[in-house]
Amino acid sequence: MLTAMDEPTAVLEARHVHRWYGTGSARFHALDDVSLQVRAGESLAVVGKSGSGKSTLMHLLALLDSPDEGDLLVDGVATGDLPARQVQRLRNERFGFVFQQFFLNPAESVLENVVLPLTIAGVPAPARRERGMAVLERFGLADKARNRAIDLSGGQKQRAALSRALVGRPSVVFADEPTGNLDSATGAQVEEELFALNAEGITLVVVTHDEELAARCGRRVSVQDGRLSGGAAA
Amino acid sequence: MRTSDLLRSALRNVRRSRLRTTLTVLALVVGASTLSLTTALGAGVSDYVTRQVDALGADDVLVVTAGSAQTGDGPVTYNPTRSTAAGGGAGLPGAGAAASLTDESVAALQRLSGLRDVRPVRSVALDYVQAGSSPRFELSLSPTGAVAQADLAAGRQLDAAGVADGIVLPQDHVAPLGFAGDAQAVGSEVTLAFTDLTGTQRQVPATVVGVSRSGLLSSGAAVGADFLDSLASQQDAGVGSPGRYPAATARFDPATADVAALKEEVGALGLQAQTIEDQLGVVTTVIAGITGILNAFAVVSLVAAAFGIVNTLLMSVQERTREIGLMKALGMAPRRIFALFSLEAGLIGLLGSVIGVALAAAAGTVISAALVAGPLSGLPGLTLLLFRPQAVVLVVVLIVVIAFLAGTLPARRAARQDPITALRYE
């Protein structure tokens, strides 16, 4: 069900990736010749100041954006030539996302929010419900399943977002400042959950400027002015 | 995403901002009810006129006149089978200079294989009608009544082949003649009186087979074709028919006959044949024109409402930027996002049109009944607003389609949204 920990190939790979934003004199080199391998089962911290390009790198790795130059590979397969539908399927089935701002839909129930990836994939409602409840159970939110998402506390919201990231049984979870909006106690809780997932074999890519969180990752790369530095195990 | 999930999601989103949806729907309700009312008005008036047209003759009847067979420009070529009263000089007093049919042309018509029951139109002037010992009333006999479909209040139509002594009495004569009601009049006998050319007044019995509503175009009573012929002959009193008729009626089989070919054959005889529809073409065209203009106004209001939908959904797309971005990030295809917003537009359209049509039907029925009972009571049998199921369904479908089209602009905007821009904080 999850990618084996000892799989040797890189699950994600960036090869000489460039990304520019804007045009003319306002043209801005957000990523400059970045090459990076993310091995299956590892936990990688991408650190850097705001505006350094770390979020751009994550968006590219997660196939939310495409590079102006260079290649992005998933399981060794270049994604640049894949049809859009296949890229959408990849994101839907292989990736999970946790955002700093949670991005829960306030009008829907917690359960409906959590099973969104399955709804998008077209999983029938009973199966969605079953899998959604199982993952909510794990994060201690089973009793909140019917509540509206807006009624949850900050920590509960991020745990709901974690549930949503996990419900599709992804091989990679991208976490963009997952603890940025939480107080230190709940932040630590969410951190625990993230690394518990990693321990189960899910590849973790964490974008953060929280040094403590970065230090817990197996490896860290830092982005500065669109270039990579470091890459050694922390 | 499954279609059922799309539908559920669209439903939820429509309900989410209630005030905004309600206002948009209201605009559609106005358009939908206006369109339903104008269509119903058109249908009601058309239906009435159609029945009036039927009163002039059934759809298997050709009216043949000696009018010009040439429809183009230029002078009319001489044709011996057609003569003018002015040229013949033997016309009835008051017949004027109008071209008339002769016995020869009627005989030529009878030889045409596609036509049957060819009869010259003959008019009979009645002195009075009387039922038993009731007061005597004047009554005119419609010369073409035998081929007409009366707008019946009671009884039955005159038989196509002609009724030996049947008469369809106009409704306004029923009570004065002493009958308790329309139905009671049917089957009773009345006496028709006329004066023949020798000055002798004759009385003929006639059986009431039906009672007709008075209409715009129908006039007087109608009697069976054979009966009318015998009355006309008696009125001539053997003095000798002038052998000239203003027109002739003929029947054809509408299922098998080619009307255009028949008209041409008649035209080759130097005569002109018209169906009842031809004769009323102008009237129906005018009604269609007026209905069309009214409908155009209704459609204009719908277009305005469509802009309301565009506006509502654009705001909705704006508000839900993050939600759309998230769905795209999680692998939802742009096509599905497009479908989601189009569905919302369609739902708004469905809601507005169904409410609008229902309101129009409820209000229209009341208004129609009040008008027909009041200011329009002079037109019996009129349903001013006629709500036909297929017209109502058509209005709903039209509005849903318009709403869908209006939804494509916001839906495209949503589908094209960049997930990264949408998910970027600050």
XYZ file of C-alpha atoms in Angstrom:
660
model
C 0.000 0.000 0.000
C 2.807 2.406 0.778
C 6.056 2.714 -1.098
C 8.679 0.416 0.375
C 11.308 2.183 2.464
C 14.252 0.542 0.841
C 13.286 1.423 -2.721
C 16.496 2.711 -4.248
C 15.215 4.897 -7.109
C 14.406 8.567 -6.672
C 10.648 9.033 -6.376
C 11.016 12.674 -7.429
C 13.818 14.238 -9.365
C 14.549 17.727 -10.719
C 17.163 17.990 -13.470
C 18.654 21.406 -14.217
C 15.392 23.168 -13.587
C 14.950 26.863 -14.357
C 11.910 28.959 -13.622
C 11.442 32.607 -14.420
C 8.634 34.872 -13.364
C 7.507 38.047 -15.064
C 8.677 39.557 -18.324
C 11.108 42.243 -19.509
C 13.013 44.175 -16.913
C 10.801 42.699 -14.188
C 11.901 39.197 -15.203
C 12.964 37.331 -12.152
C 14.972 34.123 -12.032
C 13.121 32.213 -9.325
C 15.006 28.944 -9.791
C 18.432 28.763 -11.367
C 19.683 25.370 -12.547
C 18.325 23.327 -9.664
C 18.931 19.588 -9.605
C 17.579 17.501 -6.760
C 16.679 13.895 -6.028
C 14.094 12.875 -3.477
C 14.501 9.235 -2.545
C 11.529 7.113 -1.683
C 10.846 7.027 2.022
C 13.130 9.857 3.032
C 12.160 13.072 4.755
C 13.491 16.171 3.054
C 13.440 19.702 4.418
C 13.561 22.552 1.929
C 14.609 25.648 3.841
C 15.273 29.214 2.860
C 14.113 32.746 3.416
C 10.824 33.891 2.023
C 11.299 34.742 -1.636
C 14.259 32.397 -1.927
C 12.384 30.105 -4.336
C 11.703 27.211 -1.966
C 7.950 27.314 -2.556
C 8.543 27.443 -6.310
C 10.720 24.343 -5.991
C 8.007 22.527 -4.055
C 5.348 23.521 -6.619
C 7.549 22.157 -9.389
C 8.278 18.911 -7.552
C 4.556 18.531 -6.872
C 3.769 19.111 -10.578
C 1.628 22.131 -9.717
C 3.862 24.193 -11.957
C 6.043 23.370 -14.929
C 9.654 24.485 -15.397
C 10.772 26.830 -18.153
C 13.833 24.663 -18.646
C 14.902 21.285 -17.329
C 12.999 18.120 -16.455
C 10.939 16.838 -13.579
C 10.744 13.104 -13.101
C 8.407 10.956 -11.061
C 9.668 7.422 -10.518
C 12.278 8.104 -13.179
C 9.715 9.129 -15.802
C 9.936 12.631 -17.286
C 6.638 14.441 -16.753
C 7.081 17.270 -19.256
C 5.503 15.317 -22.104
C 2.787 13.593 -20.086
C -0.768 14.546 -21.021
C -2.460 16.898 -18.568
C -4.906 14.239 -17.420
C -2.102 11.905 -16.425
C -0.397 14.671 -14.439
C -3.698 15.336 -12.681
C -4.005 11.632 -11.898
C -0.447 11.567 -10.569
C -1.161 14.467 -8.211
C -4.424 12.947 -7.160
C -3.150 9.441 -6.488
C 0.507 9.813 -5.546
C 0.708 13.133 -3.718
C -0.773 14.530 -0.545
C -0.716 18.210 0.367
C -0.650 20.045 3.683
C -0.732 23.833 3.547
C 0.029 26.442 6.165
C -3.489 27.900 5.695
C -5.208 24.466 5.916
C -7.525 25.342 2.977
C -10.550 23.601 4.367
C -13.895 24.430 2.782
C -15.906 26.099 5.578
C -19.241 25.188 4.012
C -18.594 21.470 4.073
C -18.364 18.965 6.874
C -15.010 17.719 8.154
C -15.573 14.347 6.514
C -16.445 15.911 3.147
C -13.290 18.013 3.325
C -11.154 15.022 4.163
C -12.421 12.796 1.358
C -12.029 15.512 -1.314
C -9.158 13.689 -3.119
C -11.322 10.556 -3.298
C -14.320 12.567 -4.503
C -12.163 14.050 -7.242
C -10.904 10.575 -8.146
C -14.493 9.417 -8.499
C -14.488 6.897 -5.645
C -18.082 5.867 -4.781
C -19.566 7.538 -1.697
C -19.661 4.501 0.655
C -15.967 3.720 0.060
C -15.118 7.396 0.529
C -16.925 7.452 3.814
C -15.233 4.315 5.066
C -11.739 5.472 4.196
C -12.417 9.000 5.424
C -13.643 7.741 8.793
C -10.627 5.416 9.119
C -8.176 8.261 8.639
C -10.153 10.619 10.909
C -10.080 7.893 13.544
C -6.323 7.827 13.321
C -6.059 11.572 13.891
C -8.618 11.571 16.690
C -11.224 13.501 14.746
C -13.799 10.767 14.225
C -16.288 12.478 16.530
C -15.916 15.715 14.546
C -16.661 14.101 11.172
C -20.085 15.686 10.896
C -19.039 19.100 12.208
C -18.523 21.937 9.831
C -14.838 22.515 9.131
C -15.084 26.106 10.315
C -15.931 24.943 13.847
C -12.597 23.173 14.403
C -9.681 24.605 16.374
C -6.407 25.377 14.608
C -4.744 22.089 15.549
C -7.864 20.141 14.604
C -7.974 21.921 11.275
C -4.394 20.967 10.481
C -5.088 17.381 11.568
C -8.085 17.408 9.239
C -5.794 18.694 6.485
C -3.357 15.879 7.323
C -6.227 13.417 7.081
C -7.082 14.821 3.674
C -3.441 14.482 2.577
C -3.383 10.871 3.718
C -6.804 9.602 2.650
C -5.692 8.882 -0.913
C -2.802 6.723 0.374
C -0.164 8.850 -1.349
C 3.523 7.992 -1.682
C 4.676 11.582 -1.171
C 3.287 14.194 1.218
C 4.182 17.834 0.554
C 3.941 20.048 3.607
C 4.251 23.797 3.077
C 4.931 25.437 6.453
C 2.649 22.876 8.157
C 3.161 24.318 11.618
C 3.385 27.977 10.602
C -0.104 28.832 11.766
C -0.116 26.806 14.964
C 1.032 27.479 18.515
C 4.073 25.478 19.601
C 2.107 22.785 21.470
C -0.256 21.927 18.623
C 2.569 22.492 16.145
C 4.590 19.818 17.908
C 1.602 17.453 17.742
C 1.230 17.925 14.002
C 4.993 17.466 13.641
C 4.747 14.130 15.442
C 2.008 13.009 13.092
C 4.033 14.004 10.036
C 7.071 12.023 11.114
C 4.905 9.088 12.089
C 3.743 9.010 8.472
C 7.343 9.139 7.318
C 8.162 6.248 9.589
C 5.462 4.265 7.759
C 7.278 4.796 4.503
C 5.654 7.892 3.092
C 8.144 10.280 1.513
C 7.971 13.660 3.157
C 8.904 16.982 1.550
C 8.649 19.808 4.077
C 9.055 23.433 3.094
C 9.770 25.511 6.171
C 11.872 28.180 7.729
C 11.412 26.607 11.115
C 14.908 25.336 11.966
C 13.653 22.864 14.563
C 11.259 21.237 12.098
C 13.985 21.163 9.419
C 16.391 19.543 11.874
C 14.038 16.611 12.420
C 14.101 15.754 8.700
C 16.495 13.144 7.412
C 18.016 15.579 4.944
C 17.855 19.295 4.287
C 18.509 21.445 1.248
C 18.468 25.204 1.450
C 17.460 27.501 -1.350
C 19.071 30.898 -1.682
C 18.327 33.319 -4.517
C 16.979 30.464 -6.611
C 20.039 28.224 -6.155
C 20.455 25.103 -4.076
C 23.059 24.844 -1.368
C 23.687 21.995 1.003
C 21.951 18.686 0.521
C 23.858 16.735 3.127
C 22.092 14.706 5.733
C 21.300 16.828 8.747
C -15.378 13.558 -9.924
C -18.646 11.678 -10.360
C -21.536 13.443 -11.981
C -23.661 12.884 -8.890
C -20.959 14.521 -6.748
C -20.734 17.420 -9.204
C -24.482 17.878 -8.983
C -24.477 17.739 -5.184
C -21.618 20.197 -5.034
C -23.352 22.570 -7.471
C -26.570 22.360 -5.436
C -24.709 23.191 -2.243
C -22.945 26.130 -3.846
C -26.201 27.507 -5.216
C -27.633 27.422 -1.708
C -24.516 28.850 -0.109
C -25.083 32.529 -0.813
C -28.825 32.602 -0.570
C -29.490 36.294 -1.062
C -27.373 36.516 -4.182
C -28.887 33.386 -5.688
C -32.383 34.557 -4.819
C -31.882 37.882 -6.583
C -30.454 36.229 -9.670
C -33.288 33.734 -9.701
C -35.798 36.586 -9.351
C -34.482 38.226 -12.510
C -34.948 34.912 -14.299
C -38.419 34.484 -12.810
C -39.452 37.791 -14.386
C -38.089 36.718 -17.761
C -39.550 33.231 -17.566
C -43.013 34.389 -16.559
C -43.051 37.078 -19.247
C -42.048 34.578 -21.890
C -44.618 32.048 -20.676
C -47.350 34.686 -20.707
C -46.532 35.937 -24.186
C -46.293 32.398 -25.562
C -49.554 31.516 -23.848
C -51.178 34.646 -25.282
C -49.950 33.723 -28.746
C -51.190 30.162 -28.309
C -54.556 31.318 -26.942
C -55.191 33.784 -29.753
C -53.909 31.376 -32.412
C -56.126 28.639 -31.048
C -59.115 30.954 -31.154
C -58.347 32.082 -34.680
C -57.769 28.511 -35.813
C -61.222 27.615 -34.614
C -62.575 30.656 -36.424
C -60.767 29.559 -39.547
C -62.254 26.098 -39.192
C -65.627 27.818 -39.128
C -64.912 28.927 -42.677
C -64.206 25.457 -43.903
C -62.534 22.204 -43.156
C -58.941 21.557 -44.172
C -60.017 19.312 -47.037
C -61.893 22.084 -48.800
C -60.806 24.091 -51.797
C -62.614 27.290 -52.625
C -62.508 27.901 -56.365
C -63.068 31.366 -57.733
C -62.801 32.790 -61.199
C -59.991 35.018 -60.092
C -56.826 35.319 -62.099
C -54.782 32.188 -62.185
C -51.732 34.213 -63.006
C -49.769 35.311 -60.075
C -47.057 37.115 -61.965
C -47.097 40.530 -63.558
C -48.504 41.310 -66.952
C -51.907 41.174 -68.543
C -54.207 38.191 -68.118
C -54.653 36.027 -71.188
C -58.197 35.484 -72.379
C -59.813 32.240 -71.368
C -63.268 31.289 -72.711
C -64.155 29.140 -69.675
C -63.980 32.215 -67.554
C -66.249 35.084 -68.189
C -66.993 38.310 -66.465
C -70.397 39.487 -65.441
C -69.724 42.702 -67.262
C -69.065 40.832 -70.480
C -71.904 38.368 -70.162
C -74.405 40.918 -68.998
C -76.565 38.174 -67.482
C -75.415 38.523 -63.897
C -77.811 38.830 -60.999
C -78.614 42.379 -60.065
C -75.924 43.569 -57.727
C -73.522 40.909 -58.815
C -71.263 43.674 -60.004
C -68.394 43.233 -62.329
C -66.808 40.419 -60.372
C -65.729 37.409 -62.339
C -67.985 34.441 -61.760
C -67.995 30.743 -62.461
C -70.155 29.311 -65.181
C -71.839 25.908 -65.370
C -69.121 24.871 -67.808
C -66.317 25.659 -65.422
C -68.117 23.790 -62.626
C -68.473 20.808 -64.960
C -64.776 21.054 -65.821
C -63.945 21.050 -62.126
C -66.089 17.959 -61.616
C -64.022 16.159 -64.234
C -60.807 16.701 -62.265
C -59.910 13.387 -60.641
C -58.486 14.856 -57.434
C -61.669 16.737 -56.568
C -64.981 15.426 -55.387
C -68.219 16.901 -54.209
C -67.769 19.997 -56.390
C -70.600 22.386 -55.710
C -71.195 25.924 -56.844
C -71.731 28.290 -53.959
C -75.352 29.364 -53.952
C -76.858 31.786 -51.560
C -80.329 31.577 -50.151
C -82.028 34.544 -48.533
C -84.261 33.446 -45.675
C -87.207 35.524 -44.535
C -87.329 34.158 -41.043
C -86.807 31.182 -38.777
C -89.395 29.928 -36.325
C -89.547 27.112 -33.822
C -93.089 25.853 -33.337
C -95.133 28.919 -32.521
C -92.225 31.054 -31.326
C -91.668 34.597 -32.588
C -90.070 34.799 -36.022
C -86.462 35.898 -36.332
C -84.330 36.841 -39.256
C -81.534 34.411 -40.015
C -78.866 34.403 -42.653
C -77.609 31.163 -44.159
C -73.884 30.889 -44.710
C -73.317 29.927 -48.372
C -70.276 27.876 -47.462
C -71.652 26.602 -44.158
C -71.861 23.055 -45.446
C -68.109 22.734 -45.813
C -67.330 24.575 -42.591
C -66.388 23.193 -39.196
C -68.664 25.057 -36.825
C -67.311 26.095 -33.407
C -69.901 23.907 -31.718
C -71.537 24.633 -28.391
C -73.700 21.519 -28.701
C -74.638 18.832 -31.204
C -72.497 17.736 -34.136
C -71.003 19.026 -37.362
C -72.899 18.810 -40.620
C -71.951 15.657 -42.429
C -69.417 16.055 -45.180
C -71.714 14.458 -47.715
C -74.496 16.848 -46.840
C -77.512 16.535 -44.615
C -80.905 16.512 -46.230
C -82.583 18.721 -43.689
C -79.994 19.526 -40.991
C -79.199 22.981 -39.695
C -76.529 24.300 -37.297
C -78.163 27.154 -35.461
C -76.200 30.120 -34.098
C -76.144 30.177 -30.322
C -77.753 33.608 -29.995
C -80.940 32.273 -31.631
C -81.410 29.405 -29.171
C -83.065 31.216 -26.275
C -85.209 33.615 -28.390
C -86.590 30.634 -30.305
C -87.786 29.243 -26.986
C -85.315 26.431 -26.381
C -84.253 25.810 -22.786
C -80.610 25.377 -23.730
C -78.131 24.516 -26.456
C -78.409 20.781 -25.849
C -82.205 20.920 -25.752
C -82.301 22.656 -29.129
C -80.431 19.807 -30.800
C -82.849 17.358 -32.420
C -85.817 19.730 -32.500
C -87.363 21.059 -35.634
C -87.458 24.639 -36.847
C -89.216 26.171 -39.806
C -87.311 28.147 -42.432
C -89.227 30.551 -44.629
C -88.129 32.220 -47.864
C -89.701 33.953 -50.808
C -89.065 32.495 -54.251
C -88.574 34.466 -57.449
C -92.283 34.302 -58.185
C -93.024 36.080 -54.945
C -94.512 33.087 -53.160
C -93.387 32.518 -49.574
C -92.455 28.928 -48.876
C -91.851 27.153 -45.567
C -89.427 24.286 -45.138
C -88.816 22.235 -41.953
C -85.244 21.726 -40.750
C -83.801 19.619 -37.935
C -81.321 21.278 -35.601
C -78.205 19.090 -35.572
C -75.906 21.514 -33.789
C -75.550 24.862 -32.079
C -72.567 27.033 -33.004
C -70.857 29.777 -31.050
C -70.812 33.059 -32.827
C -67.350 33.992 -33.933
C -65.337 36.659 -35.675
C -65.649 35.214 -39.135
C -68.554 32.788 -39.151
C -71.897 34.236 -39.959
C -75.381 32.920 -39.539
C -76.635 29.395 -39.691
C -75.285 26.557 -41.760
C -77.276 23.870 -43.503
C -76.242 20.666 -45.267
C -75.015 20.965 -48.835
C -77.876 18.995 -50.429
C -80.381 20.909 -48.340
C -78.857 24.235 -49.412
C -78.993 23.169 -53.077
C -82.637 22.219 -52.810
C -83.447 25.490 -51.033
C -81.638 27.441 -53.746
C -83.489 25.597 -56.503
C -86.795 26.234 -54.802
C -85.925 29.901 -54.453
C -85.130 30.013 -58.174
C -88.611 28.561 -58.611
C -87.696 26.935 -61.870
C -87.336 30.332 -63.454
C -83.931 29.205 -64.551
C -80.599 29.446 -62.955
C -78.421 32.188 -64.353
C -75.643 29.605 -64.379
C -73.206 31.943 -62.733
C -71.761 31.509 -59.306
C -69.381 33.603 -57.238
C -67.390 30.537 -56.292
C -67.445 26.792 -55.962
C -66.362 24.534 -53.178
C -64.710 21.186 -53.679
C -63.287 18.552 -51.392
C -60.052 16.687 -51.763
C -58.336 13.987 -49.776
C -55.700 15.850 -47.711
C -53.910 12.556 -46.945
C -53.161 11.643 -50.559
C -53.727 14.737 -52.656
C -50.942 17.127 -53.518
C -52.581 20.477 -52.855
C -50.111 22.411 -54.973
C -50.701 20.090 -57.956
C -54.464 20.356 -57.502
C -54.238 24.143 -57.458
C -52.231 24.001 -60.645
C -54.775 21.749 -62.343
C -57.541 24.147 -61.344
C -55.349 27.025 -62.469
C -55.036 25.374 -65.917
C -58.802 25.759 -66.209
C -58.330 29.483 -65.753
C -59.669 29.367 -62.229
C -58.102 29.964 -58.863
C -58.234 27.489 -56.004
C -57.454 28.370 -52.417
C -57.512 26.376 -49.257
C -59.064 27.939 -46.193
C -55.574 28.442 -44.823
C -54.613 30.407 -47.932
C -57.563 32.658 -47.405
C -56.597 33.349 -43.815
C -52.888 33.513 -44.376
C -52.793 37.234 -43.694
C -54.620 36.952 -40.391
C -52.373 34.184 -39.106
C -49.296 36.055 -40.282
C -50.349 39.150 -38.356
C -50.990 37.123 -35.222
C -47.656 35.331 -35.567
C -45.974 38.721 -36.011
C -47.520 40.231 -32.896
C -46.720 37.130 -30.842
C -43.195 37.214 -32.185
C -42.701 40.816 -31.099
C -44.048 40.063 -27.619
C -41.761 37.043 -27.371
C -38.831 39.183 -28.443
C -39.491 41.507 -25.494
C -39.549 38.520 -23.173
C -36.281 37.233 -24.600
C -34.706 40.664 -24.043
C -35.602 40.415 -20.362
C -34.079 36.926 -20.335
C -30.856 38.230 -21.825
C -30.735 40.833 -19.048
C -31.243 38.038 -16.539
C -28.455 36.077 -18.201
C -26.058 38.914 -17.409
C -27.217 38.577 -13.825
C -26.136 34.942 -13.903
C -22.754 35.882 -15.354
C -22.292 38.444 -12.591
C -23.365 36.094 -9.804
C -21.106 33.301 -10.946
C -18.138 35.596 -11.529
C -18.468 36.741 -7.922
C -18.769 33.137 -6.853
C -15.611 32.199 -8.774
C -13.830 35.123 -7.137
C -14.921 34.034 -3.665
C -14.016 30.442 -4.210
C -10.592 31.042 -5.726
C -8.898 28.963 -3.027
C -11.414 26.164 -3.196
C -10.957 25.927 -6.964
C -7.183 26.107 -6.589
C -7.223 23.335 -4.009
C -9.396 21.100 -6.173
C -7.065 21.631 -9.105
C -4.012 20.951 -6.925
C -5.627 17.721 -5.781
C -5.989 16.606 -9.384
C -9.409 17.800 -10.480
C -9.498 18.228 -14.258
C -10.269 21.739 -15.544
C -13.080 20.192 -17.572
C -14.753 19.125 -14.345
C -14.330 22.549 -12.769
C -15.973 23.975 -15.872
C -18.793 21.441 -15.556
C -19.248 22.342 -11.890
C -19.844 26.031 -12.596
C -21.916 25.352 -15.712
C -24.101 23.065 -13.632
C -24.550 25.815 -11.074
C -25.646 28.171 -13.840
C -28.023 25.532 -15.174
C -29.483 24.954 -11.716
C -30.088 28.678 -11.271
C -31.746 28.669 -14.692
C -33.903 25.676 -13.807
C -34.953 27.213 -10.508
C -35.806 30.572 -12.078
C -37.666 29.124 -15.035
C -39.732 26.643 -13.047
C -40.796 29.285 -10.529
C -41.432 31.810 -13.306
C -43.501 29.430 -15.399
C -45.509 28.301 -12.371
C -46.206 31.918 -11.384
C -47.197 32.805 -14.941
C -49.546 29.817 -15.149
C -51.189 30.671 -11.839
C -51.522 34.407 -12.511
C -52.323 33.917 -16.186
C -55.180 31.532 -15.546
C -56.798 34.008 -13.158
C -56.256 37.002 -15.466
C -57.439 35.081 -18.510
C -60.607 33.955 -16.767
C -61.320 37.504 -15.540
C -60.782 39.043 -18.973
C -62.850 36.456 -20.805
C -65.671 36.896 -18.293
C -65.407 40.688 -18.481
C -64.088 42.841 -21.330
C -63.665 39.996 -23.778
C -67.004 38.275 -23.176
C -67.996 39.162 -26.743
C -65.666 36.470 -28.021
C -67.183 33.193 -26.832
C -64.909 30.199 -26.721
C -61.812 32.362 -26.262
C -59.089 31.226 -23.864
C -56.879 34.289 -23.872
C -53.882 32.564 -22.291
C -53.399 28.985 -23.305
C -50.619 27.182 -21.420
C -49.624 24.202 -23.505
C -47.401 21.634 -21.748
C -44.932 21.466 -24.631
C -44.655 25.276 -24.754
C -44.038 25.400 -20.996
C -41.355 22.710 -21.243
C -39.822 24.589 -24.164
C -39.622 27.801 -22.119
C -37.920 25.949 -19.261
C -35.462 24.266 -21.627
C -34.719 27.559 -23.387
C -33.953 29.312 -20.110
C -31.768 26.481 -18.834
C -29.835 26.646 -22.102
C -29.471 30.437 -21.806
C -28.295 30.014 -18.200
C -25.784 27.365 -19.287
C -24.440 29.698 -21.945
C -24.237 32.541 -19.443
C -22.352 30.227 -17.104
C -19.651 29.375 -19.627
C -17.783 32.661 -19.133
C -17.342 32.319 -15.344
C -16.878 28.570 -15.695
C -14.039 29.093 -18.144
C -12.438 31.563 -15.812
C -12.662 29.040 -12.982
C -11.345 26.199 -15.120
C -8.330 28.228 -16.203
C -7.381 29.345 -12.742
C -3.779 28.652 -11.809
C -3.683 26.531 -8.653
C -0.476 28.133 -7.410
C -1.819 31.663 -7.641
C -4.995 30.492 -5.985
C -3.169 28.795 -3.116
C -0.577 31.481 -2.512
C -1.167 33.049 0.852
C -1.240 36.754 1.660
